[in-house]
Coordinates of N, CA and C in Angstrom, one line a residue:
M1 N 3.8 5.9 -1.4 CA 4.5 6.0 -2.7 C 5.8 6.8 -2.5
C2 N 6.9 6.2 -2.8 CA 8.2 6.9 -2.8 C 8.9 6.7 -4.1
G3 N 10.0 7.5 -4.3 CA 10.7 7.4 -5.5 C 12.1 6.8 -5.3
L4 N 12.6 5.9 -6.1 CA 13.9 5.4 -6.1 C 14.6 5.9 -7.3
Y5 N 15.9 6.2 -7.2 CA 16.7 6.6 -8.4 C 18.2 6.4 -8.1
G6 N 19.0 6.4 -9.2 CA 20.4 6.3 -9.0 C 21.1 5.8 -10.2
F7 N 22.4 5.6 -10.1 CA 23.2 5.1 -11.2 C 24.4 4.4 -10.8
V8 N 25.0 3.6 -11.7 CA 26.2 2.9 -11.6 C 27.1 3.3 -12.8
Y9 N 28.2 3.9 -12.6 CA 29.1 4.3 -13.6 C 30.3 3.4 -13.5
Y10 N 30.7 2.6 -14.6 CA 31.8 1.7 -14.5 C 33.0 2.1 -15.4
G11 N 33.0 3.3 -15.8 CA 34.2 3.8 -16.5 C 35.3 4.2 -15.6
K12 N 36.5 4.5 -16.1 CA 37.7 4.8 -15.3 C 38.0 6.3 -15.2
K13 N 37.4 7.1 -16.1 CA 37.8 8.5 -16.2 C 36.9 9.4 -15.2
G14 N 35.9 8.9 -14.7 CA 34.9 9.7 -13.9 C 33.8 10.2 -14.8
L15 N 32.6 10.1 -14.2 CA 31.4 10.5 -15.0 C 31.3 12.0 -15.0
K16 N 31.5 12.7 -16.2 CA 31.3 14.1 -16.3 C 29.9 14.5 -16.0
G17 N 29.7 15.4 -15.0 CA 28.4 15.9 -14.7 C 27.6 15.0 -13.8
A18 N 28.3 14.2 -13.0 CA 27.6 13.2 -12.1 C 26.7 13.9 -11.2
E19 N 27.0 15.0 -10.6 CA 26.2 15.8 -9.7 C 24.9 16.3 -10.4
K20 N 25.1 16.7 -11.7 CA 23.9 17.1 -12.4 C 23.0 16.0 -12.7
L21 N 23.5 14.8 -13.1 CA 22.6 13.6 -13.3 C 21.9 13.3 -12.0
L22 N 22.6 13.3 -10.9 CA 21.9 13.0 -9.6 C 20.8 14.0 -9.3
E23 N 21.1 15.3 -9.5 CA 20.0 16.3 -9.3 C 18.8 16.1 -10.2
D24 N 19.1 15.9 -11.5 CA 18.0 15.7 -12.5 C 17.1 14.5 -12.0
L25 N 17.7 13.4 -11.6 CA 17.0 12.2 -11.2 C 16.2 12.5 -10.0
A26 N 16.8 13.2 -9.0 CA 16.1 13.5 -7.8 C 14.9 14.5 -8.0
W27 N 15.1 15.5 -8.8 CA 14.1 16.4 -9.1 C 12.9 15.8 -9.7
E28 N 13.1 14.9 -10.7 CA 12.0 14.2 -11.4 C 11.4 13.2 -10.4
A29 N 12.1 12.6 -9.6 CA 11.6 11.6 -8.6 C 10.7 12.3 -7.6
A30 N 10.8 13.6 -7.4 CA 10.0 14.3 -6.4 C 8.5 14.2 -6.7
V31 N 8.1 13.8 -7.9 CA 6.7 13.5 -8.2 C 6.1 12.4 -7.3
R32 N 7.0 11.6 -6.8 CA 6.6 10.5 -5.9 C 6.8 10.7 -4.5
G33 N 7.2 11.9 -4.1 CA 7.3 12.3 -2.7 C 8.2 13.5 -2.5
T34 N 7.7 14.4 -1.6 CA 8.4 15.6 -1.3 C 8.6 15.8 0.2
D35 N 8.3 14.8 1.0 CA 8.4 15.0 2.4 C 9.9 14.9 2.9
A36 N 10.7 14.2 2.1 CA 12.1 14.0 2.4 C 12.8 13.6 1.2
T37 N 14.1 13.9 1.2 CA 15.0 13.5 0.0 C 16.3 13.0 0.6
G38 N 16.9 12.0 0.0 CA 18.2 11.5 0.4 C 18.9 10.8 -0.6
Y39 N 20.2 10.7 -0.5 CA 21.1 9.9 -1.4 C 22.3 9.4 -0.7
S40 N 22.9 8.4 -1.2 CA 24.1 7.8 -0.6 C 25.1 7.5 -1.6
F41 N 26.4 7.4 -1.1 CA 27.5 7.1 -2.0 C 28.6 6.7 -1.1
V42 N 29.7 6.3 -1.7 CA 30.9 5.8 -1.0 C 32.0 6.9 -1.1
N43 N 32.5 7.3 0.0 CA 33.6 8.3 0.1 C 34.7 7.8 1.0
K44 N 35.9 7.5 0.4 CA 37.0 7.0 1.2 C 36.7 5.7 1.9
N45 N 36.0 4.8 1.1 CA 35.7 3.5 1.5 C 34.6 3.4 2.7
K46 N 33.9 4.5 2.8 CA 32.9 4.6 3.8 C 31.5 5.0 3.2
I47 N 30.5 4.4 3.6 CA 29.1 4.8 3.2 C 28.8 6.2 3.7
Q48 N 28.4 7.1 2.9 CA 28.0 8.4 3.3 C 26.5 8.7 2.9
V49 N 25.7 9.2 3.7 CA 24.3 9.4 3.5 C 24.1 10.9 3.7
E50 N 23.4 11.5 2.7 CA 23.0 12.9 2.8 C 21.4 12.9 2.6
K51 N 20.7 13.4 3.6 CA 19.3 13.4 3.6 C 18.7 14.5 4.5
A52 N 17.5 14.9 4.1 CA 16.9 16.0 4.9 C 15.4 16.0 4.7
P53 N 14.6 16.5 5.6 CA 13.1 16.5 5.5 C 12.7 17.7 4.6
K54 N 13.1 17.6 3.3 CA 12.7 18.7 2.4 C 12.6 18.1 1.0
P55 N 11.9 18.8 0.1 CA 11.8 18.2 -1.3 C 13.1 18.3 -2.1
A56 N 13.2 17.5 -3.1 CA 14.4 17.3 -3.9 C 15.0 18.6 -4.4
Y57 N 14.1 19.6 -4.8 CA 14.6 20.8 -5.4 C 15.1 21.8 -4.4
E58 N 15.1 21.4 -3.1 CA 15.7 22.3 -2.0 C 17.0 21.6 -1.5
M59 N 17.4 20.5 -2.1 CA 18.6 19.8 -1.6 C 19.8 20.3 -2.4
K60 N 21.0 20.2 -1.9 CA 22.3 20.4 -2.6 C 22.8 19.0 -2.9
Y61 N 23.4 18.8 -4.1 CA 23.9 17.5 -4.5 C 25.4 17.6 -4.8
L62 N 26.2 17.0 -3.9 CA 27.6 17.0 -3.9 C 28.1 15.6 -3.9
L63 N 29.0 15.3 -4.8 CA 29.6 13.9 -4.8 C 31.1 14.0 -4.9
P64 N 31.8 13.0 -4.3 CA 33.3 13.0 -4.4 C 33.7 12.7 -5.8
K65 N 34.9 13.1 -6.1 CA 35.5 12.8 -7.4 C 35.7 11.3 -7.5
G66 N 35.3 10.7 -8.7 CA 35.5 9.3 -9.0 C 34.5 8.4 -8.4
V67 N 33.3 9.0 -8.0 CA 32.2 8.1 -7.5 C 31.7 7.2 -8.6
H68 N 31.4 6.0 -8.3 CA 30.8 5.0 -9.2 C 29.3 4.8 -9.1
T69 N 28.9 4.7 -7.8 CA 27.5 4.3 -7.6 C 26.9 5.3 -6.6
V70 N 25.7 5.7 -7.0 CA 24.9 6.6 -6.2 C 23.4 6.0 -6.1
M71 N 22.9 6.1 -4.9 CA 21.5 5.5 -4.7 C 20.7 6.6 -4.0
G72 N 19.5 6.9 -4.5 CA 18.7 8.0 -3.9 C 17.3 7.6 -3.7
H73 N 16.6 8.5 -3.0 CA 15.2 8.3 -2.5 C 14.5 9.6 -2.3
T74 N 13.2 9.7 -2.8 CA 12.3 10.7 -2.4 C 11.1 10.1 -1.7
R75 N 10.7 10.8 -0.6 CA 9.8 10.1 0.3 C 8.4 10.8 0.4
A76 N 7.4 10.0 0.3 CA 6.0 10.3 0.7 C 5.7 9.5 2.0
T77 N 5.5 10.2 3.1 CA 5.5 9.6 4.4 C 4.2 8.7 4.5
T78 N 4.5 7.4 5.0 CA 3.4 6.5 5.3 C 3.5 6.1 6.8
Q79 N 4.7 6.1 7.3 CA 5.0 5.7 8.7 C 6.2 6.4 9.2
G80 N 6.2 7.0 10.3 CA 7.4 7.7 10.9 C 7.5 9.1 10.4
N81 N 7.4 10.1 11.3 CA 7.4 11.5 11.0 C 8.7 11.9 10.2
A82 N 8.5 12.5 9.0 CA 9.7 12.8 8.2 C 10.5 14.0 8.8
T83 N 9.9 14.8 9.7 CA 10.6 15.9 10.3 C 11.7 15.3 11.2
N84 N 11.6 14.1 11.7 CA 12.7 13.4 12.4 C 13.5 12.7 11.3
N85 N 14.7 13.3 11.0 CA 15.4 12.9 9.8 C 15.9 11.4 9.9
Y86 N 16.0 10.9 11.1 CA 16.4 9.5 11.2 C 15.3 8.5 10.7
N87 N 14.1 9.0 10.4 CA 13.1 8.2 9.8 C 13.1 8.1 8.3
N88 N 14.0 8.9 7.7 CA 14.1 9.0 6.3 C 15.1 8.2 5.6
N89 N 14.9 7.7 4.4 CA 15.8 7.0 3.6 C 16.9 7.9 3.0
P90 N 18.1 7.4 2.7 CA 18.6 6.0 2.9 C 18.9 5.8 4.4
F91 N 18.9 4.5 4.8 CA 19.3 4.0 6.1 C 20.7 3.4 6.0
K92 N 21.5 3.5 7.0 CA 22.8 2.9 7.1 C 22.8 1.7 7.9
G93 N 23.5 0.6 7.5 CA 23.7 -0.6 8.3 C 25.1 -1.1 8.2
I94 N 25.4 -2.1 9.1 CA 26.7 -2.8 9.1 C 26.4 -4.3 9.1
Q95 N 26.9 -5.0 8.1 CA 26.8 -6.4 8.0 C 28.2 -7.0 8.2
N96 N 28.4 -7.7 9.4 CA 29.8 -8.0 9.7 C 30.6 -6.7 9.7
K97 N 31.6 -6.6 8.9 CA 32.4 -5.4 8.8 C 32.1 -4.5 7.6
T98 N 31.0 -4.9 6.9 CA 30.7 -4.2 5.6 C 29.6 -3.2 5.9
E99 N 29.9 -1.9 5.6 CA 28.9 -0.9 5.7 C 28.0 -0.9 4.4
F100 N 26.7 -0.6 4.6 CA 25.8 -0.5 3.5 C 24.7 0.5 3.7
A101 N 24.0 0.9 2.7 CA 22.9 1.7 2.8 C 21.7 1.1 2.1
L102 N 20.5 1.5 2.5 CA 19.2 0.9 2.0 C 18.3 2.0 1.6
T103 N 17.6 1.8 0.5 CA 16.4 2.6 0.2 C 15.2 1.6 -0.2
H104 N 14.0 2.0 0.1 CA 12.8 1.2 -0.1 C 11.7 2.0 -0.6
N105 N 11.0 1.5 -1.6 CA 9.7 2.0 -2.1 C 8.6 1.0 -1.8
G106 N 7.6 1.3 -1.1 CA 6.5 0.4 -0.8 C 6.0 0.4 0.6
V107 N 5.3 -0.6 1.0 CA 4.8 -0.7 2.4 C 4.9 -2.1 2.8
L108 N 5.5 -2.3 4.0 CA 5.7 -3.7 4.5 C 4.7 -4.1 5.5
D109 N 4.3 -5.4 5.5 CA 3.1 -5.8 6.3 C 3.6 -6.6 7.6
N110 N 4.7 -7.2 7.6 CA 5.1 -8.1 8.6 C 6.3 -7.7 9.4
E111 N 6.4 -6.4 9.7 CA 7.6 -5.9 10.4 C 7.7 -6.5 11.8
F112 N 6.6 -6.7 12.5 CA 6.7 -7.2 13.9 C 7.0 -8.7 13.9
E113 N 6.4 -9.4 13.0 CA 6.7 -10.8 12.9 C 8.2 -11.1 12.6
I114 N 8.8 -10.2 11.7 CA 10.2 -10.4 11.4 C 11.1 -10.0 12.7
R115 N 10.6 -9.0 13.4 CA 11.4 -8.7 14.6 C 11.4 -9.9 15.6
D116 N 10.3 -10.5 15.7 CA 10.2 -11.7 16.6 C 11.1 -12.8 16.1
E117 N 11.0 -13.1 14.8 CA 11.7 -14.3 14.2 C 13.2 -14.1 14.3
F118 N 13.7 -12.9 14.0 CA 15.1 -12.7 14.0 C 15.7 -11.9 15.2
N119 N 14.8 -11.7 16.2 CA 15.3 -11.1 17.4 C 15.8 -9.7 17.1
L120 N 15.1 -8.9 16.4 CA 15.5 -7.6 16.0 C 14.9 -6.6 17.0
K121 N 15.7 -5.8 17.6 CA 15.3 -4.9 18.7 C 14.8 -3.6 18.1
P122 N 13.6 -3.1 18.6 CA 13.1 -1.8 18.1 C 14.0 -0.7 18.5
N123 N 14.0 0.4 17.8 CA 14.8 1.6 18.2 C 13.9 2.8 17.8
K124 N 14.6 4.0 17.8 CA 13.8 5.2 17.6 C 13.3 5.4 16.2
I125 N 13.8 4.6 15.2 CA 13.4 4.7 13.8 C 12.0 4.1 13.7
Q126 N 11.0 4.9 13.2 CA 9.6 4.4 13.2 C 9.2 4.0 11.8
T127 N 10.1 4.0 10.8 CA 9.7 3.7 9.4 C 9.8 2.2 9.2
D128 N 8.8 1.6 8.6 CA 8.8 0.2 8.3 C 9.9 -0.3 7.5
S129 N 10.4 0.6 6.6 CA 11.5 0.3 5.7 C 12.7 -0.2 6.5
Y130 N 12.9 0.3 7.7 CA 14.2 0.0 8.4 C 14.3 -1.4 8.8
I131 N 13.2 -2.2 8.8 CA 13.3 -3.6 9.1 C 14.2 -4.3 8.1
A132 N 14.1 -3.8 6.8 CA 14.9 -4.5 5.8 C 16.4 -4.2 5.9
C133 N 16.7 -3.1 6.6 CA 18.1 -2.8 7.0 C 18.6 -3.7 8.1
Q134 N 17.8 -3.8 9.1 CA 18.1 -4.7 10.2 C 18.2 -6.1 9.8
L135 N 17.3 -6.5 8.9 CA 17.3 -7.9 8.4 C 18.6 -8.2 7.7
M136 N 19.0 -7.3 6.8 CA 20.3 -7.5 6.1 C 21.5 -7.6 7.0
E137 N 21.4 -6.8 8.1 CA 22.5 -6.9 9.1 C 22.6 -8.3 9.7
K138 N 21.5 -9.1 9.7 CA 21.6 -10.4 10.3 C 22.2 -11.4 9.3
M139 N 22.2 -11.1 8.0 CA 22.8 -12.0 7.0 C 24.3 -12.0 7.1
K140 N 24.9 -13.1 6.6 CA 26.4 -13.2 6.8 C 27.1 -12.5 5.7
D141 N 26.5 -12.2 4.5 CA 27.1 -11.5 3.4 C 26.0 -11.0 2.5
F142 N 26.5 -10.4 1.4 CA 25.6 -9.9 0.3 C 25.5 -10.9 -0.8
S143 N 25.5 -12.2 -0.5 CA 25.4 -13.2 -1.5 C 24.0 -13.3 -2.1
M144 N 23.8 -14.0 -3.2 CA 22.4 -14.2 -3.7 C 21.5 -14.9 -2.7
E145 N 22.1 -15.8 -2.0 CA 21.3 -16.5 -1.0 C 20.8 -15.5 0.1
S146 N 21.6 -14.6 0.5 CA 21.2 -13.7 1.5 C 20.1 -12.7 1.0
L147 N 20.3 -12.3 -0.2 CA 19.3 -11.4 -0.9 C 18.0 -12.1 -1.1
K148 N 18.1 -13.4 -1.4 CA 16.9 -14.2 -1.6 C 16.2 -14.3 -0.2
T149 N 16.9 -14.5 0.8 CA 16.3 -14.7 2.2 C 15.5 -13.4 2.5
V150 N 16.1 -12.2 2.3 CA 15.5 -11.0 2.6 C 14.2 -10.9 1.8
G151 N 14.3 -11.1 0.5 CA 13.1 -11.0 -0.4 C 12.0 -11.9 0.0
E152 N 12.3 -13.1 0.4 CA 11.3 -14.1 0.8 C 10.8 -14.0 2.2
T153 N 11.5 -13.2 3.1 CA 11.1 -13.1 4.4 C 10.1 -11.9 4.6
V154 N 10.3 -10.9 3.8 CA 9.5 -9.7 3.9 C 8.2 -9.9 3.1
E155 N 7.1 -9.5 3.7 CA 5.8 -9.5 3.1 C 5.3 -8.1 2.9
G156 N 4.8 -7.8 1.7 CA 4.3 -6.5 1.4 C 4.6 -6.0 0.0
M157 N 4.5 -4.7 -0.2 CA 4.8 -4.1 -1.5 C 6.2 -3.5 -1.4
F158 N 7.1 -3.9 -2.3 CA 8.4 -3.3 -2.1 C 9.3 -3.5 -3.3
T159 N 10.2 -2.6 -3.5 CA 11.5 -2.7 -4.1 C 12.6 -2.2 -3.2
F160 N 13.6 -3.0 -2.9 CA 14.7 -2.6 -2.1 C 15.9 -2.3 -3.0
T161 N 16.7 -1.3 -2.7 CA 18.0 -1.2 -3.3 C 19.0 -1.0 -2.1
Y162 N 20.1 -1.8 -2.2 CA 21.2 -1.7 -1.2 C 22.4 -1.3 -1.9
M163 N 23.3 -0.6 -1.3 CA 24.7 -0.3 -1.8 C 25.7 -0.6 -0.7
D164 N 26.7 -1.4 -1.0 CA 27.8 -1.6 0.0 C 28.9 -0.7 -0.2
D165 N 29.9 -0.8 0.7 CA 31.0 0.1 0.7 C 32.1 -0.2 -0.4
K166 N 31.8 -1.2 -1.2 CA 32.6 -1.5 -2.4 C 31.9 -0.9 -3.6
E167 N 30.8 -0.2 -3.5 CA 30.0 0.4 -4.5 C 29.2 -0.6 -5.4
N168 N 28.9 -1.8 -4.8 CA 28.0 -2.7 -5.5 C 26.6 -2.2 -5.2
L169 N 25.7 -2.3 -6.3 CA 24.3 -2.0 -6.1 C 23.5 -3.3 -6.1
Y170 N 22.6 -3.5 -5.2 CA 21.8 -4.7 -5.1 C 20.3 -4.3 -5.2
I171 N 19.6 -5.0 -6.0 CA 18.2 -4.7 -6.3 C 17.4 -5.9 -5.9
I172 N 16.4 -5.8 -5.1 CA 15.4 -6.9 -4.8 C 14.1 -6.3 -5.1
K173 N 13.5 -6.8 -6.2 CA 12.2 -6.2 -6.7 C 11.0 -7.1 -6.5
N174 N 10.0 -6.6 -5.8 CA 8.7 -7.2 -5.8 C 7.8 -6.5 -6.7
D175 N 6.7 -5.9 -6.3 CA 5.7 -5.3 -7.1 C 5.8 -3.8 -7.2
S176 N 6.7 -3.1 -6.5 CA 6.9 -1.7 -6.6 C 7.7 -1.5 -7.9
P177 N 7.4 -0.4 -8.6 CA 8.0 -0.2 -10.0 C 9.5 0.1 -10.0
L178 N 10.2 -0.2 -11.0 CA 11.6 0.1 -11.2 C 11.9 0.0 -12.7
T179 N 12.6 1.0 -13.3 CA 13.0 0.9 -14.6 C 14.6 1.1 -14.6
L180 N 15.3 0.3 -15.4 CA 16.7 0.3 -15.4 C 17.2 0.3 -16.9
L181 N 18.0 1.3 -17.2 CA 18.6 1.5 -18.6 C 20.1 1.4 -18.5
H182 N 20.7 1.0 -19.6 CA 22.1 0.8 -19.8 C 22.6 1.6 -21.0
F183 N 23.6 2.5 -20.8 CA 24.2 3.2 -21.9 C 25.6 2.7 -22.1
P184 N 25.8 1.7 -22.9 CA 27.1 1.1 -23.1 C 28.2 2.1 -23.5
A185 N 27.9 3.1 -24.3 CA 28.9 4.1 -24.8 C 29.4 4.9 -23.6
L186 N 28.5 5.2 -22.6 CA 28.9 6.0 -21.5 C 29.4 5.1 -20.3
Q187 N 29.3 3.8 -20.4 CA 29.6 2.9 -19.3 C 28.7 3.2 -18.1
L188 N 27.4 3.3 -18.3 CA 26.5 3.8 -17.3 C 25.2 3.1 -17.2
Y189 N 24.8 2.6 -16.0 CA 23.5 2.2 -15.8 C 22.8 3.3 -15.0
V190 N 21.5 3.5 -15.3 CA 20.7 4.5 -14.6 C 19.3 3.9 -14.3
Y191 N 18.8 4.1 -13.1 CA 17.5 3.6 -12.8 C 16.6 4.6 -12.1
A192 N 15.3 4.4 -12.1 CA 14.4 5.2 -11.4 C 13.1 4.4 -11.2
S193 N 12.2 4.9 -10.4 CA 11.0 4.1 -10.1 C 10.1 4.0 -11.4
T194 N 10.0 5.0 -12.3 CA 9.1 4.9 -13.4 C 9.8 5.3 -14.7
D195 N 9.2 4.9 -15.8 CA 9.7 5.3 -17.1 C 9.8 6.8 -17.3
D196 N 8.7 7.4 -16.8 CA 8.6 8.9 -17.0 C 9.7 9.6 -16.2
I197 N 9.9 9.2 -15.0 CA 11.0 9.9 -14.2 C 12.3 9.7 -14.9
L198 N 12.6 8.5 -15.4 CA 13.9 8.2 -16.0 C 14.0 9.0 -17.3
F199 N 13.0 9.0 -18.1 CA 13.1 9.6 -19.4 C 13.2 11.2 -19.2
N200 N 12.4 11.7 -18.3 CA 12.5 13.2 -18.1 C 13.9 13.6 -17.6
A201 N 14.4 12.8 -16.7 CA 15.8 13.1 -16.1 C 16.9 13.0 -17.2
L202 N 16.8 11.9 -18.0 CA 17.9 11.6 -18.9 C 17.8 12.6 -20.1
T203 N 16.7 13.1 -20.4 CA 16.6 14.1 -21.5 C 17.1 15.5 -21.1
Q204 N 17.3 15.7 -19.8 CA 17.9 16.9 -19.3 C 19.4 16.8 -19.1
F205 N 19.9 15.6 -19.0 CA 21.3 15.4 -18.8 C 22.0 15.3 -20.2
N206 N 22.9 16.1 -20.5 CA 23.4 16.3 -21.8 C 24.0 15.0 -22.5
L207 N 24.7 14.2 -21.7 CA 25.4 13.0 -22.3 C 24.3 12.0 -22.7
T208 N 23.3 11.8 -21.9 CA 22.3 10.8 -22.2 C 21.3 11.3 -23.2
N209 N 21.0 12.6 -23.1 CA 20.1 13.2 -24.1 C 20.5 13.1 -25.5
K210 N 21.8 13.2 -25.8 CA 22.4 13.1 -27.1 C 22.1 11.7 -27.6
I211 N 22.4 10.7 -26.8 CA 22.2 9.3 -27.2 C 20.7 9.0 -27.4
I212 N 19.8 9.5 -26.5 CA 18.4 9.2 -26.7 C 17.9 9.8 -28.0
I213 N 18.3 11.1 -28.3 CA 17.9 11.7 -29.6 C 18.4 10.9 -30.8
N214 N 19.7 10.5 -30.7 CA 20.2 9.7 -31.9 C 19.5 8.4 -32.0
T215 N 19.1 7.8 -30.9 CA 18.4 6.5 -30.9 C 17.0 6.7 -31.5
I216 N 16.3 7.7 -31.2 CA 15.0 8.0 -31.7 C 15.1 8.3 -33.2
M217 N 16.1 9.0 -33.6 CA 16.3 9.4 -35.1 C 16.8 8.3 -36.0
N218 N 17.5 7.3 -35.4 CA 18.2 6.4 -36.2 C 18.1 5.0 -35.6
D219 N 17.2 4.2 -36.2 CA 16.9 2.8 -35.7 C 18.1 1.9 -35.7
E220 N 19.2 2.2 -36.5 CA 20.3 1.3 -36.6 C 21.2 1.4 -35.4
I221 N 21.0 2.4 -34.5 CA 21.9 2.4 -33.4 C 21.2 2.3 -32.0
K222 N 20.0 1.6 -32.1 CA 19.3 1.4 -30.8 C 20.0 0.7 -29.7
W223 N 21.1 0.0 -30.1 CA 21.9 -0.7 -29.1 C 22.6 0.3 -28.2
Q224 N 22.5 1.6 -28.5 CA 23.2 2.6 -27.6 C 22.4 2.8 -26.3
V225 N 21.1 2.4 -26.3 CA 20.3 2.4 -25.1 C 19.7 1.0 -24.9
E226 N 20.1 0.4 -23.8 CA 19.6 -1.0 -23.5 C 18.6 -1.0 -22.3
N227 N 17.4 -1.5 -22.5 CA 16.5 -1.6 -21.4 C 16.8 -2.9 -20.7
I228 N 17.1 -2.9 -19.4 CA 17.4 -4.0 -18.6 C 16.1 -4.5 -17.9
P229 N 15.5 -5.6 -18.3 CA 14.2 -6.0 -17.7 C 14.4 -6.3 -16.2
V230 N 13.5 -5.8 -15.4 CA 13.5 -6.1 -14.0 C 12.0 -6.3 -13.6
K231 N 11.7 -7.6 -13.2 CA 10.3 -7.9 -12.9 C 10.2 -8.3 -11.5
A232 N 8.9 -8.5 -11.0 CA 8.7 -8.9 -9.6 C 9.4 -10.3 -9.4
G233 N 10.1 -10.5 -8.3 CA 10.8 -11.7 -8.0 C 12.3 -11.7 -8.5
D234 N 12.7 -10.6 -9.1 CA 14.1 -10.5 -9.6 C 15.0 -10.0 -8.5
I235 N 16.3 -10.5 -8.6 CA 17.4 -10.0 -7.8 C 18.5 -9.6 -8.8
L236 N 19.0 -8.4 -8.7 CA 20.2 -8.0 -9.5 C 21.3 -7.5 -8.6
I237 N 22.5 -7.8 -9.0 CA 23.7 -7.2 -8.5 C 24.5 -6.5 -9.6
I238 N 24.7 -5.2 -9.5 CA 25.5 -4.5 -10.5 C 26.7 -4.0 -9.8
S239 N 27.9 -4.5 -10.3 CA 29.2 -4.1 -9.7 C 29.7 -2.8 -10.3
P240 N 30.6 -2.1 -9.6 CA 31.2 -0.9 -10.1 C 32.1 -1.1 -11.4
R241 N 32.2 -2.4 -11.8 CA 32.9 -2.7 -13.0 C 31.9 -3.0 -14.1
G242 N 30.6 -2.9 -13.9 CA 29.6 -3.0 -14.9 C 29.0 -4.4 -15.1
K243 N 29.4 -5.3 -14.3 CA 29.0 -6.7 -14.4 C 27.6 -6.8 -13.7
I244 N 26.7 -7.5 -14.3 CA 25.4 -7.8 -13.7 C 25.2 -9.3 -13.4
E245 N 24.8 -9.6 -12.2 CA 24.5 -11.0 -11.8 C 23.0 -11.0 -11.5
R246 N 22.3 -12.1 -11.8 CA 20.9 -12.2 -11.6 C 20.5 -13.4 -10.9
S247 N 19.4 -13.3 -10.1 CA 18.8 -14.5 -9.5 C 17.3 -14.1 -9.3
E248 N 16.6 -15.0 -8.6 CA 15.2 -14.8 -8.4 C 14.8 -15.3 -7.0
F249 N 13.7 -14.7 -6.5 CA 13.1 -15.2 -5.3 C 11.6 -15.3 -5.5
K250 N 11.0 -16.0 -4.5 CA 9.5 -16.1 -4.6 C 8.9 -15.2 -3.6
P251 N 8.2 -14.1 -4.1 CA 7.6 -13.2 -3.2 C 6.5 -13.9 -2.4
R252 N 6.4 -13.4 -1.1 CA 5.3 -14.0 -0.2 C 4.0 -13.4 -0.7
E253 N 3.0 -14.2 -0.5 CA 1.6 -13.8 -0.8 C 1.2 -12.9 0.4
R254 N 0.6 -11.7 0.0 CA 0.2 -10.8 1.1 C -1.1 -11.4 1.7
V255 N -1.1 -11.3 3.1 CA -2.3 -11.8 3.8 C -3.0 -10.5 4.3
W256 N -4.3 -10.5 4.0 CA -5.1 -9.3 4.4 C -6.0 -9.7 5.5
N257 N -6.0 -9.0 6.6 CA -6.8 -9.2 7.8 C -8.1 -8.5 7.6
N258 N -9.3 -9.2 7.7 CA -10.6 -8.5 7.6 C -10.9 -7.8 9.0

């Protein structure tokens, strides 16, 4: 069990308090893992990853001015010692000339079969999640077809989030939980693994808390918070301009060996 969290801000002025929002999300997501914490963002057209084998409340959260997309992870270790920081999410990859980062919540069953099929060489990283990073490196681009290939190749319990160096966020959701909300007035999408994590974080962040309170108190303005449905088999692309594209994939049936 791990925690995913992050946001896409598509305004032009810069999100006031972006570091506080990131911290609130990470702290609340610690309920799903305290072995390691990490987050990624784009700085000067390069993917930057900050991670450490420590709980979220011991991390420092620093973001460059004008950041649009941030993608985070809290880890409960299932495979790969968290004290070796290279085993922790997010992972960095390069697809052609495009840098990207990956986070994963879940457990993957067919890591070694994928290695054989796509000729993926093992390395020092012992975490099963990393196979989804290597697999994406084999794709020619971040098209819906490539995302579908990844979703339909991997067997197991998962939600993947990827972010490229243009600050696009990609979501491939199977049966691991994810909740996504949209605040049109703030030009902001925010996500986390569960409703509780998201609600607790957003009620601590001043800008979203005001909107949530107004929404609860006044039924006529519920459009200020939009729930974006994300179910198993969904693929979403959220651009730093706020545009959402959708597609679907067919999750593989898990095979249990007796």
